[in-house]
Amino acid sequence: MDKITLQRIEKLHPSVQDEVKQIIKECDEALTGKAKVRITQGLRSFEEQEKLYAIGRITSEKKVTNAKAGQSIHNYGLAVDICMMIDGKTASWDTVKDWDNDKVADWYECVKIFAKHGWNWGGNWKTFKDLPHFEKKNILTKKGLIKTNWRTLLKMERDKDGYVVL
C-alpha cells in the first residue's frame, strides 16, 4: 500500500484502522495487474464537509454530496473513498476497467473484498450513487453492535482526539 493511503488510514477511527489496512492489502493482492488501491479520502472534518456540501448549491458545479456536516460517515472516520493508481502514477475512477485481465473489473474485485469485511458500498445506494465510497456497516460498542448511522454517531460522546467513543 502506498504512503498516502497509509497516512489516510492512520487518521481513520482507531477501531477500523487495522481492518482497512487488511482490506487494502487484500485488494492489492487480488489486483495482479498495474492497478493498486489508493484511499483518496478518509476522515473528513465538519468544516470540510460543509465546503463539499456547498458545491453545486452556492457554486455552479455539479453537487458532490447530499450530506451536511455531521451527516457523512467520513466525519467519524468510518468511511473511505478510493481510486485505482495505475503504475503508481495515474489515478483512475474507471469502475469497469480490468487492468489485470482476469475477466473481473478491478473495482468490483475491491467491492467484493470490502463487502466481505462488512462495509457498505456507495454504488449500491438507491439515489446519489457514490462509486468510490465505502463505509463500515456496523460498529461494536460497549452497548453492543450498532448500525453505522450518522444520527446515532452525532449523538455519541467524543474522546480527547475527537473520535466517537465506542
PDB file of C-alpha atoms in Angstrom:
ATOM      1  CA  MET A   1       0.000   0.000   0.000  1.00  0.00           C
ATOM      2  CA  ASP A   2       1.291   3.454  -0.798  1.00  0.00           C
ATOM      3  CA  LYS A   3       2.379   6.092   1.714  1.00  0.00           C
ATOM      4  CA  ILE A   4      -0.628   8.365   1.051  1.00  0.00           C
ATOM      5  CA  THR A   5      -3.077   5.516   1.687  1.00  0.00           C
ATOM      6  CA  LEU A   6      -1.284   4.588   4.901  1.00  0.00           C
ATOM      7  CA  GLN A   7      -1.362   8.208   6.124  1.00  0.00           C
ATOM      8  CA  ARG A   8      -5.102   8.390   5.453  1.00  0.00           C
ATOM      9  CA  ILE A   9      -5.734   5.082   7.247  1.00  0.00           C
ATOM     10  CA  GLU A  10      -3.866   6.374  10.301  1.00  0.00           C
ATOM     11  CA  LYS A  11      -6.426   9.210  10.590  1.00  0.00           C
ATOM     12  CA  LEU A  12      -9.449   6.875  10.475  1.00  0.00           C
ATOM     13  CA  HIS A  13     -11.256   5.883  13.661  1.00  0.00           C
ATOM     14  CA  PRO A  14      -8.820   3.657  15.604  1.00  0.00           C
ATOM     15  CA  SER A  15     -11.406   0.830  15.655  1.00  0.00           C
ATOM     16  CA  VAL A  16     -11.196   0.369  11.857  1.00  0.00           C
ATOM     17  CA  GLN A  17      -7.559   1.175  11.050  1.00  0.00           C
ATOM     18  CA  ASP A  18      -6.255  -2.415  11.143  1.00  0.00           C
ATOM     19  CA  GLU A  19      -9.290  -3.688   9.266  1.00  0.00           C
ATOM     20  CA  VAL A  20      -8.852  -1.109   6.487  1.00  0.00           C
ATOM     21  CA  LYS A  21      -5.140  -1.983   6.212  1.00  0.00           C
ATOM     22  CA  GLN A  22      -6.177  -5.621   5.775  1.00  0.00           C
ATOM     23  CA  ILE A  23      -8.826  -4.728   3.174  1.00  0.00           C
ATOM     24  CA  ILE A  24      -6.362  -2.666   1.118  1.00  0.00           C
ATOM     25  CA  LYS A  25      -3.777  -5.452   1.398  1.00  0.00           C
ATOM     26  CA  GLU A  26      -6.339  -7.991   0.122  1.00  0.00           C
ATOM     27  CA  CYS A  27      -7.385  -5.667  -2.717  1.00  0.00           C
ATOM     28  CA  ASP A  28      -3.785  -5.113  -3.777  1.00  0.00           C
ATOM     29  CA  GLU A  29      -3.115  -8.872  -3.682  1.00  0.00           C
ATOM     30  CA  ALA A  30      -6.241  -9.550  -5.782  1.00  0.00           C
ATOM     31  CA  LEU A  31      -5.239  -6.933  -8.356  1.00  0.00           C
ATOM     32  CA  THR A  32      -2.373  -8.637 -10.133  1.00  0.00           C
ATOM     33  CA  GLY A  33      -2.010  -6.037 -12.889  1.00  0.00           C
ATOM     34  CA  LYS A  34      -0.808  -2.470 -12.835  1.00  0.00           C
ATOM     35  CA  ALA A  35      -3.646  -1.113 -10.659  1.00  0.00           C
ATOM     36  CA  LYS A  36      -3.436  -0.746  -6.876  1.00  0.00           C
ATOM     37  CA  VAL A  37      -5.879   0.860  -4.456  1.00  0.00           C
ATOM     38  CA  ARG A  38      -5.377   4.341  -3.045  1.00  0.00           C
ATOM     39  CA  ILE A  39      -7.575   5.850  -0.380  1.00  0.00           C
ATOM     40  CA  THR A  40      -8.441   9.315  -1.654  1.00  0.00           C
ATOM     41  CA  GLN A  41     -10.493  10.338   1.381  1.00  0.00           C
ATOM     42  CA  GLY A  42     -10.903   9.046   4.903  1.00  0.00           C
ATOM     43  CA  LEU A  43     -11.634  11.149   7.959  1.00  0.00           C
ATOM     44  CA  ARG A  44     -13.215  14.456   6.992  1.00  0.00           C
ATOM     45  CA  SER A  45     -13.779  17.389   9.347  1.00  0.00           C
ATOM     46  CA  PHE A  46     -17.190  19.011   9.713  1.00  0.00           C
ATOM     47  CA  GLU A  47     -15.713  22.144   8.093  1.00  0.00           C
ATOM     48  CA  GLU A  48     -14.505  20.138   5.068  1.00  0.00           C
ATOM     49  CA  GLN A  49     -17.950  18.528   4.837  1.00  0.00           C
ATOM     50  CA  GLU A  50     -19.684  21.916   4.775  1.00  0.00           C
ATOM     51  CA  LYS A  51     -17.404  23.046   1.928  1.00  0.00           C
ATOM     52  CA  LEU A  52     -18.250  19.916  -0.074  1.00  0.00           C
ATOM     53  CA  TYR A  53     -21.964  20.358   0.640  1.00  0.00           C
ATOM     54  CA  ALA A  54     -21.767  23.905  -0.751  1.00  0.00           C
ATOM     55  CA  ILE A  55     -20.540  22.637  -4.142  1.00  0.00           C
ATOM     56  CA  GLY A  56     -23.444  22.719  -6.551  1.00  0.00           C
ATOM     57  CA  ARG A  57     -25.530  24.749  -4.127  1.00  0.00           C
ATOM     58  CA  ILE A  58     -23.639  28.020  -3.948  1.00  0.00           C
ATOM     59  CA  THR A  59     -21.398  27.230  -6.913  1.00  0.00           C
ATOM     60  CA  SER A  60     -22.311  26.327 -10.478  1.00  0.00           C
ATOM     61  CA  GLU A  61     -20.604  22.935 -10.254  1.00  0.00           C
ATOM     62  CA  LYS A  62     -22.333  19.553 -10.011  1.00  0.00           C
ATOM     63  CA  LYS A  63     -23.326  18.508  -6.477  1.00  0.00           C
ATOM     64  CA  VAL A  64     -20.830  16.122  -4.908  1.00  0.00           C
ATOM     65  CA  THR A  65     -22.701  15.220  -1.710  1.00  0.00           C
ATOM     66  CA  ASN A  66     -26.092  15.378  -0.057  1.00  0.00           C
ATOM     67  CA  ALA A  67     -24.514  15.199   3.401  1.00  0.00           C
ATOM     68  CA  LYS A  68     -24.159  18.293   5.562  1.00  0.00           C
ATOM     69  CA  ALA A  69     -21.550  18.464   8.338  1.00  0.00           C
ATOM     70  CA  GLY A  70     -22.139  15.576  10.733  1.00  0.00           C
ATOM     71  CA  GLN A  71     -24.239  13.649   8.205  1.00  0.00           C
ATOM     72  CA  SER A  72     -21.349  11.856   6.498  1.00  0.00           C
ATOM     73  CA  ILE A  73     -19.792   8.726   7.918  1.00  0.00           C
ATOM     74  CA  HIS A  74     -16.474  10.294   6.815  1.00  0.00           C
ATOM     75  CA  ASN A  75     -16.966  12.798   9.665  1.00  0.00           C
ATOM     76  CA  TYR A  76     -16.472   9.927  12.116  1.00  0.00           C
ATOM     77  CA  GLY A  77     -13.517   8.251  10.412  1.00  0.00           C
ATOM     78  CA  LEU A  78     -15.630   5.222   9.480  1.00  0.00           C
ATOM     79  CA  ALA A  79     -15.694   5.687   5.686  1.00  0.00           C
ATOM     80  CA  VAL A  80     -13.195   5.784   2.845  1.00  0.00           C
ATOM     81  CA  ASP A  81     -13.220   6.776  -0.809  1.00  0.00           C
ATOM     82  CA  ILE A  82     -10.865   5.005  -3.192  1.00  0.00           C
ATOM     83  CA  CYS A  83      -9.394   5.185  -6.654  1.00  0.00           C
ATOM     84  CA  MET A  84      -7.087   2.905  -8.600  1.00  0.00           C
ATOM     85  CA  MET A  85      -3.491   4.050  -9.014  1.00  0.00           C
ATOM     86  CA  ILE A  86      -2.196   2.832 -12.344  1.00  0.00           C
ATOM     87  CA  ASP A  87       1.520   2.052 -12.330  1.00  0.00           C
ATOM     88  CA  GLY A  88       1.745   4.153  -9.156  1.00  0.00           C
ATOM     89  CA  LYS A  89       1.291   7.339 -11.205  1.00  0.00           C
ATOM     90  CA  THR A  90      -2.198   7.898 -12.584  1.00  0.00           C
ATOM     91  CA  ALA A  91      -5.425   7.971 -10.573  1.00  0.00           C
ATOM     92  CA  SER A  92      -8.378   6.197 -12.179  1.00  0.00           C
ATOM     93  CA  TRP A  93     -12.022   6.030 -11.130  1.00  0.00           C
ATOM     94  CA  ASP A  94     -12.870   3.699 -14.015  1.00  0.00           C
ATOM     95  CA  THR A  95     -15.137   1.074 -12.455  1.00  0.00           C
ATOM     96  CA  VAL A  96     -15.189  -1.236 -15.487  1.00  0.00           C
ATOM     97  CA  LYS A  97     -11.511  -1.497 -16.419  1.00  0.00           C
ATOM     98  CA  ASP A  98      -9.882  -4.889 -15.867  1.00  0.00           C
ATOM     99  CA  TRP A  99      -6.220  -3.917 -15.550  1.00  0.00           C
ATOM    100  CA  ASP A 100      -5.150  -7.444 -14.565  1.00  0.00           C
ATOM    101  CA  ASN A 101      -7.137  -9.188 -17.345  1.00  0.00           C
ATOM    102  CA  ASP A 102      -8.810 -11.707 -15.041  1.00  0.00           C
ATOM    103  CA  LYS A 103     -12.273 -11.074 -16.540  1.00  0.00           C
ATOM    104  CA  VAL A 104     -13.442  -9.118 -13.460  1.00  0.00           C
ATOM    105  CA  ALA A 105     -13.292  -5.319 -13.277  1.00  0.00           C
ATOM    106  CA  ASP A 106     -10.647  -4.378 -10.710  1.00  0.00           C
ATOM    107  CA  TRP A 107     -13.085  -2.027  -8.967  1.00  0.00           C
ATOM    108  CA  TYR A 108     -15.570  -4.857  -8.401  1.00  0.00           C
ATOM    109  CA  GLU A 109     -12.857  -7.119  -7.035  1.00  0.00           C
ATOM    110  CA  CYS A 110     -12.396  -4.459  -4.347  1.00  0.00           C
ATOM    111  CA  VAL A 111     -16.155  -4.015  -3.825  1.00  0.00           C
ATOM    112  CA  LYS A 112     -16.372  -7.741  -3.005  1.00  0.00           C
ATOM    113  CA  ILE A 113     -13.464  -7.545  -0.557  1.00  0.00           C
ATOM    114  CA  PHE A 114     -14.915  -4.538   1.271  1.00  0.00           C
ATOM    115  CA  ALA A 115     -18.296  -6.328   1.450  1.00  0.00           C
ATOM    116  CA  LYS A 116     -16.652  -9.464   2.869  1.00  0.00           C
ATOM    117  CA  HIS A 117     -15.374  -7.295   5.720  1.00  0.00           C
ATOM    118  CA  GLY A 118     -18.791  -5.752   6.411  1.00  0.00           C
ATOM    119  CA  TRP A 119     -18.538  -2.457   4.532  1.00  0.00           C
ATOM    120  CA  ASN A 120     -21.345  -0.858   2.506  1.00  0.00           C
ATOM    121  CA  TRP A 121     -20.577   0.395  -0.983  1.00  0.00           C
ATOM    122  CA  GLY A 122     -21.951   3.748  -2.172  1.00  0.00           C
ATOM    123  CA  GLY A 123     -22.514   2.162  -5.586  1.00  0.00           C
ATOM    124  CA  ASN A 124     -25.381   0.185  -4.065  1.00  0.00           C
ATOM    125  CA  TRP A 125     -27.252   3.271  -2.885  1.00  0.00           C
ATOM    126  CA  LYS A 126     -30.673   3.806  -4.446  1.00  0.00           C
ATOM    127  CA  THR A 127     -30.105   7.526  -5.082  1.00  0.00           C
ATOM    128  CA  PHE A 128     -26.957   9.626  -5.419  1.00  0.00           C
ATOM    129  CA  LYS A 129     -24.702   6.655  -6.114  1.00  0.00           C
ATOM    130  CA  ASP A 130     -21.170   7.240  -4.826  1.00  0.00           C
ATOM    131  CA  LEU A 131     -18.950   4.654  -6.541  1.00  0.00           C
ATOM    132  CA  PRO A 132     -15.667   5.493  -4.744  1.00  0.00           C
ATOM    133  CA  HIS A 133     -17.320   5.349  -1.275  1.00  0.00           C
ATOM    134  CA  PHE A 134     -17.238   2.570   1.327  1.00  0.00           C
ATOM    135  CA  GLU A 135     -18.455   2.774   4.925  1.00  0.00           C
ATOM    136  CA  LYS A 136     -18.455   0.422   7.876  1.00  0.00           C
ATOM    137  CA  LYS A 137     -21.909  -1.210   8.198  1.00  0.00           C
ATOM    138  CA  ASN A 138     -21.931  -1.940  11.921  1.00  0.00           C
ATOM    139  CA  ILE A 139     -19.713  -0.951  14.815  1.00  0.00           C
ATOM    140  CA  LEU A 140     -19.201  -2.836  18.051  1.00  0.00           C
ATOM    141  CA  THR A 141     -19.669  -0.542  21.052  1.00  0.00           C
ATOM    142  CA  LYS A 142     -19.747  -1.112  24.809  1.00  0.00           C
ATOM    143  CA  LYS A 143     -23.539  -1.323  24.424  1.00  0.00           C
ATOM    144  CA  GLY A 144     -23.362  -3.891  21.620  1.00  0.00           C
ATOM    145  CA  LEU A 145     -23.448  -3.804  17.845  1.00  0.00           C
ATOM    146  CA  ILE A 146     -24.899  -0.637  16.317  1.00  0.00           C
ATOM    147  CA  LYS A 147     -25.724   0.169  12.708  1.00  0.00           C
ATOM    148  CA  THR A 148     -23.381   2.860  11.439  1.00  0.00           C
ATOM    149  CA  ASN A 149     -25.743   5.797  11.103  1.00  0.00           C
ATOM    150  CA  TRP A 150     -24.833   9.482  11.269  1.00  0.00           C
ATOM    151  CA  ARG A 151     -27.814  10.272  13.512  1.00  0.00           C
ATOM    152  CA  THR A 152     -26.548   7.807  16.106  1.00  0.00           C
ATOM    153  CA  LEU A 153     -22.893   8.800  15.697  1.00  0.00           C
ATOM    154  CA  LEU A 154     -23.669  12.517  16.007  1.00  0.00           C
ATOM    155  CA  LYS A 155     -25.130  11.958  19.500  1.00  0.00           C
ATOM    156  CA  MET A 156     -22.233   9.850  20.768  1.00  0.00           C
ATOM    157  CA  GLU A 157     -19.588  11.034  23.199  1.00  0.00           C
ATOM    158  CA  ARG A 158     -16.202  12.012  21.744  1.00  0.00           C
ATOM    159  CA  ASP A 159     -12.738  11.231  23.119  1.00  0.00           C
ATOM    160  CA  LYS A 160      -9.880  13.742  23.503  1.00  0.00           C
ATOM    161  CA  ASP A 161      -8.914  13.190  19.822  1.00  0.00           C
ATOM    162  CA  GLY A 162     -12.460  13.844  18.580  1.00  0.00           C
ATOM    163  CA  TYR A 163     -13.357  10.230  17.739  1.00  0.00           C
ATOM    164  CA  VAL A 164     -16.704   8.822  18.866  1.00  0.00           C
ATOM    165  CA  VAL A 165     -16.310   6.652  21.953  1.00  0.00           C
ATOM    166  CA  LEU A 166     -17.291   3.104  21.126  1.00  0.00           C
TER     167      LEU A 166
END
